[in-house]
CSV table of N, CA and C in Angstrom, one decimal:
chain,number,residue,atom,x,y,z
T,1,MET,N,-29.4,-52.9,19.0
T,1,MET,CA,-28.2,-52.2,18.4
T,1,MET,C,-27.2,-51.9,19.6
T,2,PRO,N,-26.0,-52.3,19.5
T,2,PRO,CA,-25.1,-52.0,20.6
T,2,PRO,C,-24.9,-50.5,20.8
T,3,ARG,N,-24.7,-50.1,22.1
T,3,ARG,CA,-24.6,-48.7,22.4
T,3,ARG,C,-23.3,-48.1,21.7
T,4,TRP,N,-22.3,-48.9,21.6
T,4,TRP,CA,-21.1,-48.3,21.0
T,4,TRP,C,-21.3,-47.9,19.5
T,5,PHE,N,-22.2,-48.7,18.8
T,5,PHE,CA,-22.6,-48.5,17.4
T,5,PHE,C,-23.3,-47.1,17.3
T,6,VAL,N,-24.2,-46.9,18.2
T,6,VAL,CA,-25.0,-45.7,18.2
T,6,VAL,C,-24.1,-44.5,18.5
T,7,LEU,N,-23.2,-44.6,19.4
T,7,LEU,CA,-22.2,-43.5,19.7
T,7,LEU,C,-21.3,-43.3,18.5
T,8,ALA,N,-20.9,-44.3,17.9
T,8,ALA,CA,-20.0,-44.2,16.7
T,8,ALA,C,-20.8,-43.5,15.6
T,9,ALA,N,-22.0,-43.9,15.4
T,9,ALA,CA,-22.9,-43.2,14.3
T,9,ALA,C,-23.1,-41.8,14.6
T,10,LEU,N,-23.3,-41.4,15.9
T,10,LEU,CA,-23.5,-40.0,16.2
T,10,LEU,C,-22.2,-39.2,16.0
T,11,LEU,N,-21.1,-39.8,16.4
T,11,LEU,CA,-19.8,-39.1,16.2
T,11,LEU,C,-19.5,-38.9,14.7
T,12,LEU,N,-19.7,-40.0,13.9
T,12,LEU,CA,-19.5,-39.8,12.4
T,12,LEU,C,-20.4,-38.8,11.8
T,13,ALA,N,-21.7,-38.8,12.2
T,13,ALA,CA,-22.6,-37.9,11.6
T,13,ALA,C,-22.3,-36.5,12.1
T,14,ALA,N,-21.8,-36.4,13.3
T,14,ALA,CA,-21.5,-35.1,13.9
T,14,ALA,C,-20.3,-34.4,13.3
T,15,CYS,N,-19.4,-35.2,12.6
T,15,CYS,CA,-18.2,-34.7,11.9
T,15,CYS,C,-18.6,-33.8,10.7
T,16,SER,N,-19.8,-34.0,10.2
T,16,SER,CA,-20.2,-33.2,9.0
T,16,SER,C,-20.4,-31.8,9.4
T,17,PRO,N,-19.8,-30.8,8.7
T,17,PRO,CA,-20.0,-29.4,9.0
T,17,PRO,C,-21.5,-29.0,8.7
T,18,THR,N,-22.2,-29.7,7.8
T,18,THR,CA,-23.5,-29.3,7.5
T,18,THR,C,-24.6,-29.8,8.5
T,19,LEU,N,-24.2,-30.7,9.3
T,19,LEU,CA,-25.1,-31.3,10.3
T,19,LEU,C,-24.7,-30.8,11.7
T,20,ASN,N,-25.4,-29.8,12.3
T,20,ASN,CA,-25.1,-29.2,13.5
T,20,ASN,C,-26.1,-29.7,14.6
T,21,TRP,N,-25.8,-30.9,15.1
T,21,TRP,CA,-26.8,-31.6,16.0
T,21,TRP,C,-27.0,-30.9,17.3
T,22,ARG,N,-28.3,-30.9,17.7
T,22,ARG,CA,-28.7,-30.2,18.9
T,22,ARG,C,-29.9,-30.9,19.5
T,23,GLU,N,-30.1,-30.9,20.8
T,23,GLU,CA,-31.3,-31.4,21.5
T,23,GLU,C,-32.4,-30.4,21.4
T,24,VAL,N,-33.6,-30.9,21.1
T,24,VAL,CA,-34.7,-30.0,20.9
T,24,VAL,C,-35.9,-30.6,21.8
T,25,PRO,N,-36.4,-29.9,22.8
T,25,PRO,CA,-37.5,-30.4,23.5
T,25,PRO,C,-38.8,-30.4,22.6
T,26,LEU,N,-39.6,-31.4,22.8
T,26,LEU,CA,-40.8,-31.5,21.9
T,26,LEU,C,-42.0,-31.2,22.8
T,27,ALA,N,-42.8,-30.2,22.3
T,27,ALA,CA,-44.0,-29.8,23.0
T,27,ALA,C,-45.1,-30.7,22.5
T,28,PRO,N,-46.1,-30.9,23.3
T,28,PRO,CA,-46.4,-30.5,24.6
T,28,PRO,C,-45.8,-31.4,25.7
T,29,GLY,N,-45.2,-32.5,25.3
T,29,GLY,CA,-44.8,-33.5,26.2
T,29,GLY,C,-43.4,-33.2,26.7
T,30,THR,N,-42.8,-34.3,27.2
T,30,THR,CA,-41.4,-34.2,27.8
T,30,THR,C,-40.4,-34.8,26.9
T,31,SER,N,-40.7,-35.3,25.8
T,31,SER,CA,-39.8,-36.0,24.9
T,31,SER,C,-38.8,-35.0,24.3
T,32,VAL,N,-37.6,-35.5,23.9
T,32,VAL,CA,-36.6,-34.7,23.3
T,32,VAL,C,-36.1,-35.4,22.0
T,33,ALA,N,-35.8,-34.6,21.0
T,33,ALA,CA,-35.2,-35.1,19.8
T,33,ALA,C,-33.8,-34.5,19.5
T,34,LEU,N,-33.1,-35.1,18.7
T,34,LEU,CA,-31.8,-34.6,18.3
T,34,LEU,C,-31.9,-34.3,16.8
T,35,LEU,N,-31.8,-33.0,16.5
T,35,LEU,CA,-32.0,-32.5,15.1
T,35,LEU,C,-30.7,-31.9,14.7
T,36,PRO,N,-30.4,-32.0,13.3
T,36,PRO,CA,-29.1,-31.5,12.8
T,36,PRO,C,-29.1,-30.0,12.4
T,37,CYS,N,-30.1,-29.3,12.8
T,37,CYS,CA,-30.3,-27.9,12.4
T,37,CYS,C,-31.3,-27.2,13.3
T,38,LYS,N,-31.3,-25.9,13.3
T,38,LYS,CA,-32.3,-25.2,14.2
T,38,LYS,C,-33.7,-25.4,13.6
T,39,PRO,N,-34.6,-26.0,14.3
T,39,PRO,CA,-35.9,-26.3,13.7
T,39,PRO,C,-36.9,-25.1,13.8
T,40,ASP,N,-37.8,-25.1,12.9
T,40,ASP,CA,-39.0,-24.3,12.9
T,40,ASP,C,-40.0,-25.2,13.7
T,41,HIS,N,-41.0,-24.5,14.3
T,41,HIS,CA,-42.0,-25.2,15.1
T,41,HIS,C,-43.4,-24.8,14.6
T,42,ALA,N,-44.3,-25.7,14.6
T,42,ALA,CA,-45.7,-25.4,14.3
T,42,ALA,C,-46.6,-26.4,15.0
T,43,THR,N,-47.9,-25.9,15.2
T,43,THR,CA,-48.9,-26.7,15.8
T,43,THR,C,-50.1,-26.6,14.9
T,44,ARG,N,-50.7,-27.8,14.6
T,44,ARG,CA,-52.0,-27.7,13.8
T,44,ARG,C,-52.8,-28.9,14.2
T,45,SER,N,-54.1,-28.8,13.9
T,45,SER,CA,-55.1,-29.9,14.1
T,45,SER,C,-55.1,-30.8,12.9
T,46,VAL,N,-54.9,-32.1,13.1
T,46,VAL,CA,-55.0,-33.1,12.0
T,46,VAL,C,-55.9,-34.2,12.5
T,47,PRO,N,-56.5,-34.9,11.5
T,47,PRO,CA,-57.3,-36.1,11.9
T,47,PRO,C,-56.5,-37.3,12.1
T,48,LEU,N,-56.1,-37.6,13.3
T,48,LEU,CA,-55.4,-38.9,13.6
T,48,LEU,C,-56.4,-39.9,14.1
T,49,GLY,N,-56.5,-41.0,13.4
T,49,GLY,CA,-57.5,-42.0,13.7
T,49,GLY,C,-58.9,-41.5,13.6
T,50,GLY,N,-59.1,-40.5,12.7
T,50,GLY,CA,-60.4,-39.9,12.4
T,50,GLY,C,-60.9,-38.9,13.4
T,51,VAL,N,-60.1,-38.5,14.3
T,51,VAL,CA,-60.4,-37.6,15.4
T,51,VAL,C,-59.5,-36.4,15.3
T,52,PRO,N,-60.0,-35.1,15.2
T,52,PRO,CA,-59.1,-34.0,15.2
T,52,PRO,C,-58.1,-34.0,16.5
T,53,THR,N,-56.8,-33.9,16.2
T,53,THR,CA,-55.8,-34.1,17.2
T,53,THR,C,-54.8,-33.0,17.0
T,54,GLU,N,-54.3,-32.3,18.1
T,54,GLU,CA,-53.3,-31.3,18.0
T,54,GLU,C,-52.0,-32.0,17.7
T,55,LEU,N,-51.3,-31.6,16.7
T,55,LEU,CA,-50.0,-32.2,16.3
T,55,LEU,C,-48.9,-31.1,16.4
T,56,ASP,N,-47.9,-31.3,17.2
T,56,ASP,CA,-46.8,-30.4,17.3
T,56,ASP,C,-45.7,-30.9,16.4
T,57,VAL,N,-45.1,-30.0,15.6
T,57,VAL,CA,-44.1,-30.4,14.6
T,57,VAL,C,-42.8,-29.5,14.8
T,58,ALA,N,-41.7,-30.1,14.8
T,58,ALA,CA,-40.4,-29.4,14.8
T,58,ALA,C,-39.7,-30.0,13.5
T,59,GLY,N,-39.2,-29.1,12.7
T,59,GLY,CA,-38.5,-29.5,11.5
T,59,GLY,C,-37.5,-28.6,10.9
T,60,CYS,N,-36.6,-29.1,10.1
T,60,CYS,CA,-35.6,-28.2,9.5
T,60,CYS,C,-35.0,-29.0,8.3
T,61,GLU,N,-34.1,-28.3,7.5
T,61,GLU,CA,-33.4,-28.8,6.4
T,61,GLU,C,-31.9,-28.7,6.6
T,62,ALA,N,-31.2,-29.7,6.3
T,62,ALA,CA,-29.7,-29.7,6.5
T,62,ALA,C,-29.1,-30.8,5.6
T,63,GLY,N,-28.0,-30.5,5.0
T,63,GLY,CA,-27.2,-31.5,4.2
T,63,GLY,C,-28.0,-32.1,3.1
T,64,GLY,N,-29.0,-31.4,2.5
T,64,GLY,CA,-29.8,-31.9,1.4
T,64,GLY,C,-30.9,-32.8,1.9
T,65,ALA,N,-31.2,-32.8,3.2
T,65,ALA,CA,-32.3,-33.6,3.7
T,65,ALA,C,-33.3,-32.8,4.5
T,66,THR,N,-34.5,-33.2,4.6
T,66,THR,CA,-35.5,-32.6,5.5
T,66,THR,C,-35.8,-33.5,6.7
T,67,PHE,N,-35.7,-32.9,7.9
T,67,PHE,CA,-35.9,-33.7,9.1
T,67,PHE,C,-37.2,-33.1,9.8
T,68,ALA,N,-38.0,-34.0,10.3
T,68,ALA,CA,-39.2,-33.5,11.0
T,68,ALA,C,-39.5,-34.5,12.2
T,69,VAL,N,-40.0,-34.0,13.3
T,69,VAL,CA,-40.4,-34.8,14.4
T,69,VAL,C,-41.8,-34.2,14.8
T,70,MET,N,-42.8,-35.2,14.9
T,70,MET,CA,-44.1,-34.8,15.3
T,70,MET,C,-44.6,-35.5,16.5
T,71,VAL,N,-45.3,-34.8,17.4
T,71,VAL,CA,-45.8,-35.3,18.6
T,71,VAL,C,-47.3,-35.0,18.8
T,72,ALA,N,-48.1,-36.0,19.2
T,72,ALA,CA,-49.5,-35.9,19.5
T,72,ALA,C,-49.8,-36.7,20.7
T,73,THR,N,-50.7,-36.2,21.5
T,73,THR,CA,-51.1,-36.9,22.7
T,73,THR,C,-52.6,-37.4,22.6
T,74,LEU,N,-52.8,-38.7,22.8
T,74,LEU,CA,-54.1,-39.3,22.7
T,74,LEU,C,-54.6,-39.4,24.1
T,75,PRO,N,-55.9,-39.1,24.4
T,75,PRO,CA,-56.5,-39.3,25.7
T,75,PRO,C,-56.7,-40.8,26.0
T,76,GLU,N,-56.9,-41.2,27.2
T,76,GLU,CA,-57.1,-42.5,27.6
T,76,GLU,C,-58.3,-43.0,26.8
T,77,GLY,N,-58.3,-44.3,26.4
T,77,GLY,CA,-59.4,-44.9,25.7
T,77,GLY,C,-59.2,-45.0,24.2
T,78,ARG,N,-58.2,-44.2,23.6
T,78,ARG,CA,-57.9,-44.3,22.2
T,78,ARG,C,-56.8,-45.3,22.0
T,79,ALA,N,-57.0,-46.1,21.0
T,79,ALA,CA,-56.0,-47.2,20.7
T,79,ALA,C,-54.8,-46.6,19.9
T,80,PRO,N,-53.7,-46.5,20.6
T,80,PRO,CA,-52.5,-45.9,20.0
T,80,PRO,C,-51.9,-46.7,18.8
T,81,ASP,N,-52.0,-48.0,18.9
T,81,ASP,CA,-51.5,-48.8,17.8
T,81,ASP,C,-52.3,-48.6,16.5
T,82,GLU,N,-53.6,-48.5,16.6
T,82,GLU,CA,-54.4,-48.2,15.4
T,82,GLU,C,-54.1,-46.9,14.8
T,83,VAL,N,-53.8,-45.9,15.7
T,83,VAL,CA,-53.5,-44.6,15.2
T,83,VAL,C,-52.1,-44.6,14.5
T,84,LEU,N,-51.1,-45.3,15.1
T,84,LEU,CA,-49.8,-45.4,14.4
T,84,LEU,C,-49.9,-46.1,13.1
T,85,ALA,N,-50.8,-47.1,13.0
T,85,ALA,CA,-50.9,-47.8,11.7
T,85,ALA,C,-51.5,-46.8,10.6
T,86,GLY,N,-52.5,-46.1,11.0
T,86,GLY,CA,-53.1,-45.1,10.1
T,86,GLY,C,-52.1,-44.0,9.7
T,87,TRP,N,-51.3,-43.6,10.7
T,87,TRP,CA,-50.3,-42.5,10.4
T,87,TRP,C,-49.3,-43.0,9.4
T,88,GLN,N,-48.8,-44.3,9.6
T,88,GLN,CA,-47.9,-44.8,8.6
T,88,GLN,C,-48.5,-44.9,7.2
T,89,GLN,N,-49.7,-45.3,7.1
T,89,GLN,CA,-50.4,-45.4,5.8
T,89,GLN,C,-50.5,-44.0,5.2
T,90,ALA,N,-50.9,-43.0,5.9
T,90,ALA,CA,-51.0,-41.7,5.4
T,90,ALA,C,-49.7,-41.1,5.0
T,91,THR,N,-48.6,-41.4,5.7
T,91,THR,CA,-47.3,-40.9,5.3
T,91,THR,C,-46.8,-41.6,4.0
T,92,LEU,N,-47.1,-42.9,3.8
T,92,LEU,CA,-46.7,-43.5,2.6
T,92,LEU,C,-47.6,-43.0,1.4
T,93,ALA,N,-48.9,-42.8,1.6
T,93,ALA,CA,-49.7,-42.3,0.6
T,93,ALA,C,-49.3,-40.9,0.2
T,94,ASN,N,-49.0,-40.1,1.1
T,94,ASN,CA,-48.6,-38.7,0.9
T,94,ASN,C,-47.4,-38.6,-0.1
T,95,MET,N,-46.5,-39.5,0.1
T,95,MET,CA,-45.3,-39.5,-0.8
T,95,MET,C,-45.4,-40.5,-2.0
T,96,GLN,N,-46.6,-41.0,-2.2
T,96,GLN,CA,-46.9,-41.9,-3.3
T,96,GLN,C,-46.0,-43.1,-3.3
T,97,ALA,N,-45.8,-43.7,-2.2
T,97,ALA,CA,-44.9,-44.9,-2.0
T,97,ALA,C,-45.9,-46.1,-2.0
T,98,ALA,N,-45.6,-47.0,-2.9
T,98,ALA,CA,-46.5,-48.2,-2.9
T,98,ALA,C,-46.4,-49.0,-1.6
T,99,ALA,N,-45.2,-49.1,-1.0
T,99,ALA,CA,-45.1,-49.9,0.2
T,99,ALA,C,-43.7,-49.5,0.8
T,100,ALA,N,-43.5,-49.9,2.0
T,100,ALA,CA,-42.1,-49.7,2.6
T,100,ALA,C,-41.2,-50.8,2.1
T,101,SER,N,-40.0,-50.5,1.8
T,101,SER,CA,-39.0,-51.5,1.4
T,101,SER,C,-38.4,-52.3,2.5
T,102,ALA,N,-38.5,-51.7,3.7
T,102,ALA,CA,-37.9,-52.3,4.9
T,102,ALA,C,-38.7,-51.9,6.1
T,103,ARG,N,-39.0,-52.8,7.0
T,103,ARG,CA,-39.7,-52.5,8.3
T,103,ARG,C,-39.0,-53.2,9.4
T,104,THR,N,-38.7,-52.5,10.5
T,104,THR,CA,-38.1,-53.2,11.7
T,104,THR,C,-38.8,-52.6,12.9
T,105,PRO,N,-38.9,-53.3,14.0
T,105,PRO,CA,-39.5,-52.8,15.2
T,105,PRO,C,-38.6,-51.6,15.7
T,106,PHE,N,-39.3,-50.6,16.3
T,106,PHE,CA,-38.6,-49.4,16.9
T,106,PHE,C,-39.2,-49.2,18.2
T,107,ARG,N,-38.4,-49.4,19.3
T,107,ARG,CA,-38.8,-49.2,20.6
T,107,ARG,C,-37.7,-48.6,21.5
T,108,PRO,N,-37.6,-47.3,21.5
T,108,PRO,CA,-36.6,-46.7,22.4
T,108,PRO,C,-37.0,-46.9,23.8
T,109,PRO,N,-36.0,-46.7,24.7
T,109,PRO,CA,-36.4,-46.8,26.2
T,109,PRO,C,-37.6,-46.1,26.5
T,110,GLY,N,-38.5,-46.8,27.2
T,110,GLY,CA,-39.8,-46.1,27.6
T,110,GLY,C,-40.9,-46.3,26.6
T,111,GLY,N,-40.6,-46.8,25.4
T,111,GLY,CA,-41.6,-47.0,24.3
T,111,GLY,C,-42.5,-48.2,24.6
T,112,LEU,N,-43.7,-48.1,24.2
T,112,LEU,CA,-44.7,-49.1,24.4
T,112,LEU,C,-44.5,-50.2,23.3
T,113,PRO,N,-44.7,-51.5,23.7
T,113,PRO,CA,-44.5,-52.6,22.8
T,113,PRO,C,-45.7,-52.7,21.8
T,114,LEU,N,-45.8,-51.8,20.8
T,114,LEU,CA,-46.9,-51.9,19.9
T,114,LEU,C,-46.4,-52.4,18.5
T,115,ALA,N,-47.4,-53.1,17.9
T,115,ALA,CA,-47.0,-53.7,16.6
T,115,ALA,C,-46.6,-52.7,15.5
T,116,HIS,N,-47.1,-51.5,15.6
T,116,HIS,CA,-46.8,-50.5,14.6
T,116,HIS,C,-45.8,-49.4,15.1
T,117,ALA,N,-45.1,-49.7,16.2
T,117,ALA,CA,-44.0,-48.9,16.6
T,117,ALA,C,-42.8,-49.5,15.8
T,118,GLU,N,-42.5,-48.8,14.7
T,118,GLU,CA,-41.6,-49.3,13.7
T,118,GLU,C,-40.7,-48.3,13.1
T,119,ARG,N,-39.7,-48.8,12.4
T,119,ARG,CA,-38.8,-48.0,11.6
T,119,ARG,C,-39.0,-48.5,10.2
T,120,LEU,N,-39.2,-47.6,9.2
T,120,LEU,CA,-39.3,-48.1,7.8
T,120,LEU,C,-38.6,-47.2,6.9
T,121,VAL,N,-38.3,-47.8,5.7
T,121,VAL,CA,-37.6,-47.1,4.6
T,121,VAL,C,-38.6,-47.2,3.4
T,122,ALA,N,-38.8,-46.1,2.7
T,122,ALA,CA,-39.7,-46.1,1.5
T,122,ALA,C,-39.2,-45.2,0.5
T,123,GLN,N,-39.5,-45.5,-0.8
T,123,GLN,CA,-39.1,-44.7,-1.9
T,123,GLN,C,-40.5,-44.1,-2.5
T,124,GLY,N,-40.5,-42.8,-2.8
T,124,GLY,CA,-41.7,-42.2,-3.3
T,124,GLY,C,-41.3,-40.9,-4.1
T,125,GLN,N,-42.3,-40.0,-4.0
T,125,GLN,CA,-42.1,-38.7,-4.7
T,125,GLN,C,-42.4,-37.6,-3.7
T,126,GLY,N,-41.5,-36.6,-3.8
T,126,GLY,CA,-41.7,-35.4,-3.0
T,126,GLY,C,-42.8,-34.5,-3.6
T,127,ALA,N,-43.1,-33.4,-2.9
T,127,ALA,CA,-44.2,-32.5,-3.4
T,127,ALA,C,-43.8,-31.9,-4.8
T,128,ASP,N,-42.5,-31.8,-5.1
T,128,ASP,CA,-42.0,-31.3,-6.3
T,128,ASP,C,-42.0,-32.3,-7.5
T,129,GLY,N,-42.4,-33.6,-7.2
T,129,GLY,CA,-42.5,-34.6,-8.1
T,129,GLY,C,-41.2,-35.4,-8.3
T,130,LYS,N,-40.1,-35.0,-7.6
T,130,LYS,CA,-38.8,-35.7,-7.7
T,130,LYS,C,-38.8,-36.9,-6.8
T,131,ALA,N,-38.0,-37.8,-7.1
T,131,ALA,CA,-37.8,-39.0,-6.3
T,131,ALA,C,-37.3,-38.7,-4.9
T,132,VAL,N,-37.9,-39.3,-3.9
T,132,VAL,CA,-37.4,-39.1,-2.5
T,132,VAL,C,-37.4,-40.4,-1.7
T,133,ALA,N,-36.5,-40.5,-0.8
T,133,ALA,CA,-36.4,-41.6,0.1
T,133,ALA,C,-36.8,-41.1,1.5
T,134,ALA,N,-37.6,-41.9,2.1
T,134,ALA,CA,-38.0,-41.6,3.5
T,134,ALA,C,-37.5,-42.6,4.4
T,135,GLU,N,-36.9,-42.2,5.5
T,135,GLU,CA,-36.6,-43.1,6.6
T,135,GLU,C,-37.3,-42.5,7.8
T,136,ALA,N,-38.2,-43.4,8.4
T,136,ALA,CA,-39.1,-42.9,9.4
T,136,ALA,C,-39.3,-43.9,10.6
T,137,VAL,N,-39.7,-43.3,11.7
T,137,VAL,CA,-40.0,-44.1,12.9
T,137,VAL,C,-41.3,-43.6,13.5
T,138,TRP,N,-42.0,-44.5,14.2
T,138,TRP,CA,-43.2,-44.2,14.9
T,138,TRP,C,-43.0,-44.9,16.3
T,139,THR,N,-43.4,-44.3,17.4
T,139,THR,CA,-43.4,-44.9,18.7
T,139,THR,C,-44.4,-44.2,19.5
T,140,ALA,N,-44.6,-44.8,20.7
T,140,ALA,CA,-45.5,-44.2,21.7
T,140,ALA,C,-45.1,-44.5,23.1
T,141,HIS,N,-45.5,-43.7,24.0
T,141,HIS,CA,-45.2,-44.0,25.4
T,141,HIS,C,-46.4,-43.4,26.3
T,142,ALA,N,-46.6,-44.0,27.5
T,142,ALA,CA,-47.6,-43.5,28.4
T,142,ALA,C,-47.2,-42.2,29.0
T,143,VAL,N,-48.2,-41.3,29.2
T,143,VAL,CA,-47.9,-40.0,29.8
T,143,VAL,C,-48.6,-39.9,31.2
T,144,GLU,N,-48.0,-39.1,32.0
T,144,GLU,CA,-48.6,-38.9,33.4
T,144,GLU,C,-50.0,-38.4,33.3
T,145,GLY,N,-50.9,-38.9,34.1
T,145,GLY,CA,-52.3,-38.5,34.1
T,145,GLY,C,-53.1,-39.3,33.1
T,146,GLY,N,-52.5,-40.3,32.5
T,146,GLY,CA,-53.2,-41.1,31.5
T,146,GLY,C,-53.0,-40.7,30.1
T,147,GLY,N,-53.4,-41.5,29.2
T,147,GLY,CA,-53.2,-41.2,27.8
T,147,GLY,C,-51.9,-41.7,27.2
T,148,THR,N,-51.6,-41.4,26.0
T,148,THR,CA,-50.5,-41.9,25.3
T,148,THR,C,-49.9,-40.8,24.4
T,149,GLU,N,-48.6,-40.6,24.5
T,149,GLU,CA,-48.0,-39.6,23.6
T,149,GLU,C,-47.4,-40.4,22.4
T,150,LEU,N,-47.8,-40.0,21.2
T,150,LEU,CA,-47.3,-40.6,19.9
T,150,LEU,C,-46.2,-39.7,19.4
T,151,LEU,N,-45.2,-40.4,18.8
T,151,LEU,CA,-44.0,-39.6,18.3
T,151,LEU,C,-43.7,-40.2,16.9
T,152,HIS,N,-43.5,-39.4,15.9
T,152,HIS,CA,-43.2,-39.8,14.6
T,152,HIS,C,-42.0,-38.9,14.1
T,153,ALA,N,-40.9,-39.5,13.7
T,153,ALA,CA,-39.8,-38.8,13.2
T,153,ALA,C,-39.5,-39.3,11.8
T,154,VAL,N,-39.1,-38.3,10.9
T,154,VAL,CA,-38.9,-38.7,9.5
T,154,VAL,C,-37.8,-37.9,8.9
T,155,MET,N,-37.0,-38.5,8.0
T,155,MET,CA,-36.0,-37.8,7.2
T,155,MET,C,-36.3,-38.1,5.8
T,156,TYR,N,-36.4,-37.0,5.0
T,156,TYR,CA,-36.6,-37.2,3.5
T,156,TYR,C,-35.3,-36.7,2.9
T,157,ALA,N,-34.8,-37.5,1.9
T,157,ALA,CA,-33.6,-37.1,1.2
T,157,ALA,C,-33.7,-37.8,-0.2
T,158,PRO,N,-32.9,-37.3,-1.2
T,158,PRO,CA,-32.9,-37.9,-2.5
T,158,PRO,C,-32.6,-39.4,-2.5
T,159,ARG,N,-31.8,-39.8,-1.6
T,159,ARG,CA,-31.5,-41.3,-1.5
T,159,ARG,C,-31.4,-41.6,0.0
T,160,PRO,N,-31.5,-42.9,0.4
T,160,PRO,CA,-31.4,-43.3,1.8
T,160,PRO,C,-30.0,-42.9,2.3
T,161,ARG,N,-30.0,-42.5,3.6
T,161,ARG,CA,-28.7,-42.1,4.2
T,161,ARG,C,-28.8,-42.7,5.6
T,162,PRO,N,-28.6,-44.1,5.7
T,162,PRO,CA,-28.9,-44.8,7.0
T,162,PRO,C,-28.0,-44.3,8.1
T,163,GLU,N,-26.8,-43.8,7.9
T,163,GLU,CA,-25.9,-43.4,9.0
T,163,GLU,C,-26.4,-42.1,9.6
T,164,VAL,N,-27.0,-41.2,8.8
T,164,VAL,CA,-27.6,-40.0,9.3
T,164,VAL,C,-28.9,-40.3,10.0
T,165,ALA,N,-29.7,-41.2,9.4
T,165,ALA,CA,-31.0,-41.6,10.0
T,165,ALA,C,-30.7,-42.3,11.4
T,166,ASP,N,-29.7,-43.1,11.5
T,166,ASP,CA,-29.4,-43.8,12.7
T,166,ASP,C,-29.1,-42.8,13.8
T,167,ALA,N,-28.3,-41.7,13.5
T,167,ALA,CA,-28.0,-40.7,14.5
T,167,ALA,C,-29.3,-39.9,14.9
T,168,PHE,N,-30.1,-39.6,13.9
T,168,PHE,CA,-31.4,-38.9,14.1
T,168,PHE,C,-32.3,-39.7,15.1
T,169,PHE,N,-32.5,-40.9,14.8
T,169,PHE,CA,-33.4,-41.7,15.5
T,169,PHE,C,-32.9,-42.1,16.9
T,170,ALA,N,-31.5,-42.3,17.0
T,170,ALA,CA,-30.9,-42.6,18.3
T,170,ALA,C,-31.1,-41.4,19.3
T,171,GLY,N,-31.3,-40.2,18.7
T,171,GLY,CA,-31.4,-39.0,19.6
T,171,GLY,C,-32.8,-38.8,20.1
T,172,LEU,N,-33.8,-39.7,19.8
T,172,LEU,CA,-35.1,-39.5,20.3
T,172,LEU,C,-35.2,-40.1,21.8
T,173,LYS,N,-35.6,-39.3,22.7
T,173,LYS,CA,-35.7,-39.6,24.1
T,173,LYS,C,-37.1,-39.4,24.6
T,174,LEU,N,-37.7,-40.5,25.0
T,174,LEU,CA,-39.1,-40.5,25.6
T,174,LEU,C,-38.9,-40.3,27.1
T,175,ARG,N,-39.6,-39.3,27.6
T,175,ARG,CA,-39.4,-39.1,29.1
T,175,ARG,C,-40.8,-39.0,29.8
């Protein structure tokens, strides 16, 4: 995607008074996300790849959409692509989506070339039973001292909003 397109998408999305974009550092790593609202933060243990893993979450709601960014660090020896594949399946199952309607590779600067480092769009149901569209990405990068940091960002809205999702995903920085 040309750099000018990303900048134009950010400027267009930034013009919305309901989307107040800000850089948010993601714990425990060094990655940064661009979120359109002041996020809440939480940490919990989840079974990623069948192993309890600390997951750090930053999320908020703005403009009728929910935005969330999740980060987990895998120790050396764990297969990050397998974990990303399972994470994608769990996300789709959670929203009762039969399959993704679109999948494209997603590899921001510094991202590992993994088969399941992808962007997808899916239709499903929210926790309230209403129809929801998810636009999501998964990626990974090596961390100092060994291991791999996994990153998942998702936007849930009543309908796809690719221009907002483009700005959201363009703001993910792996460091």
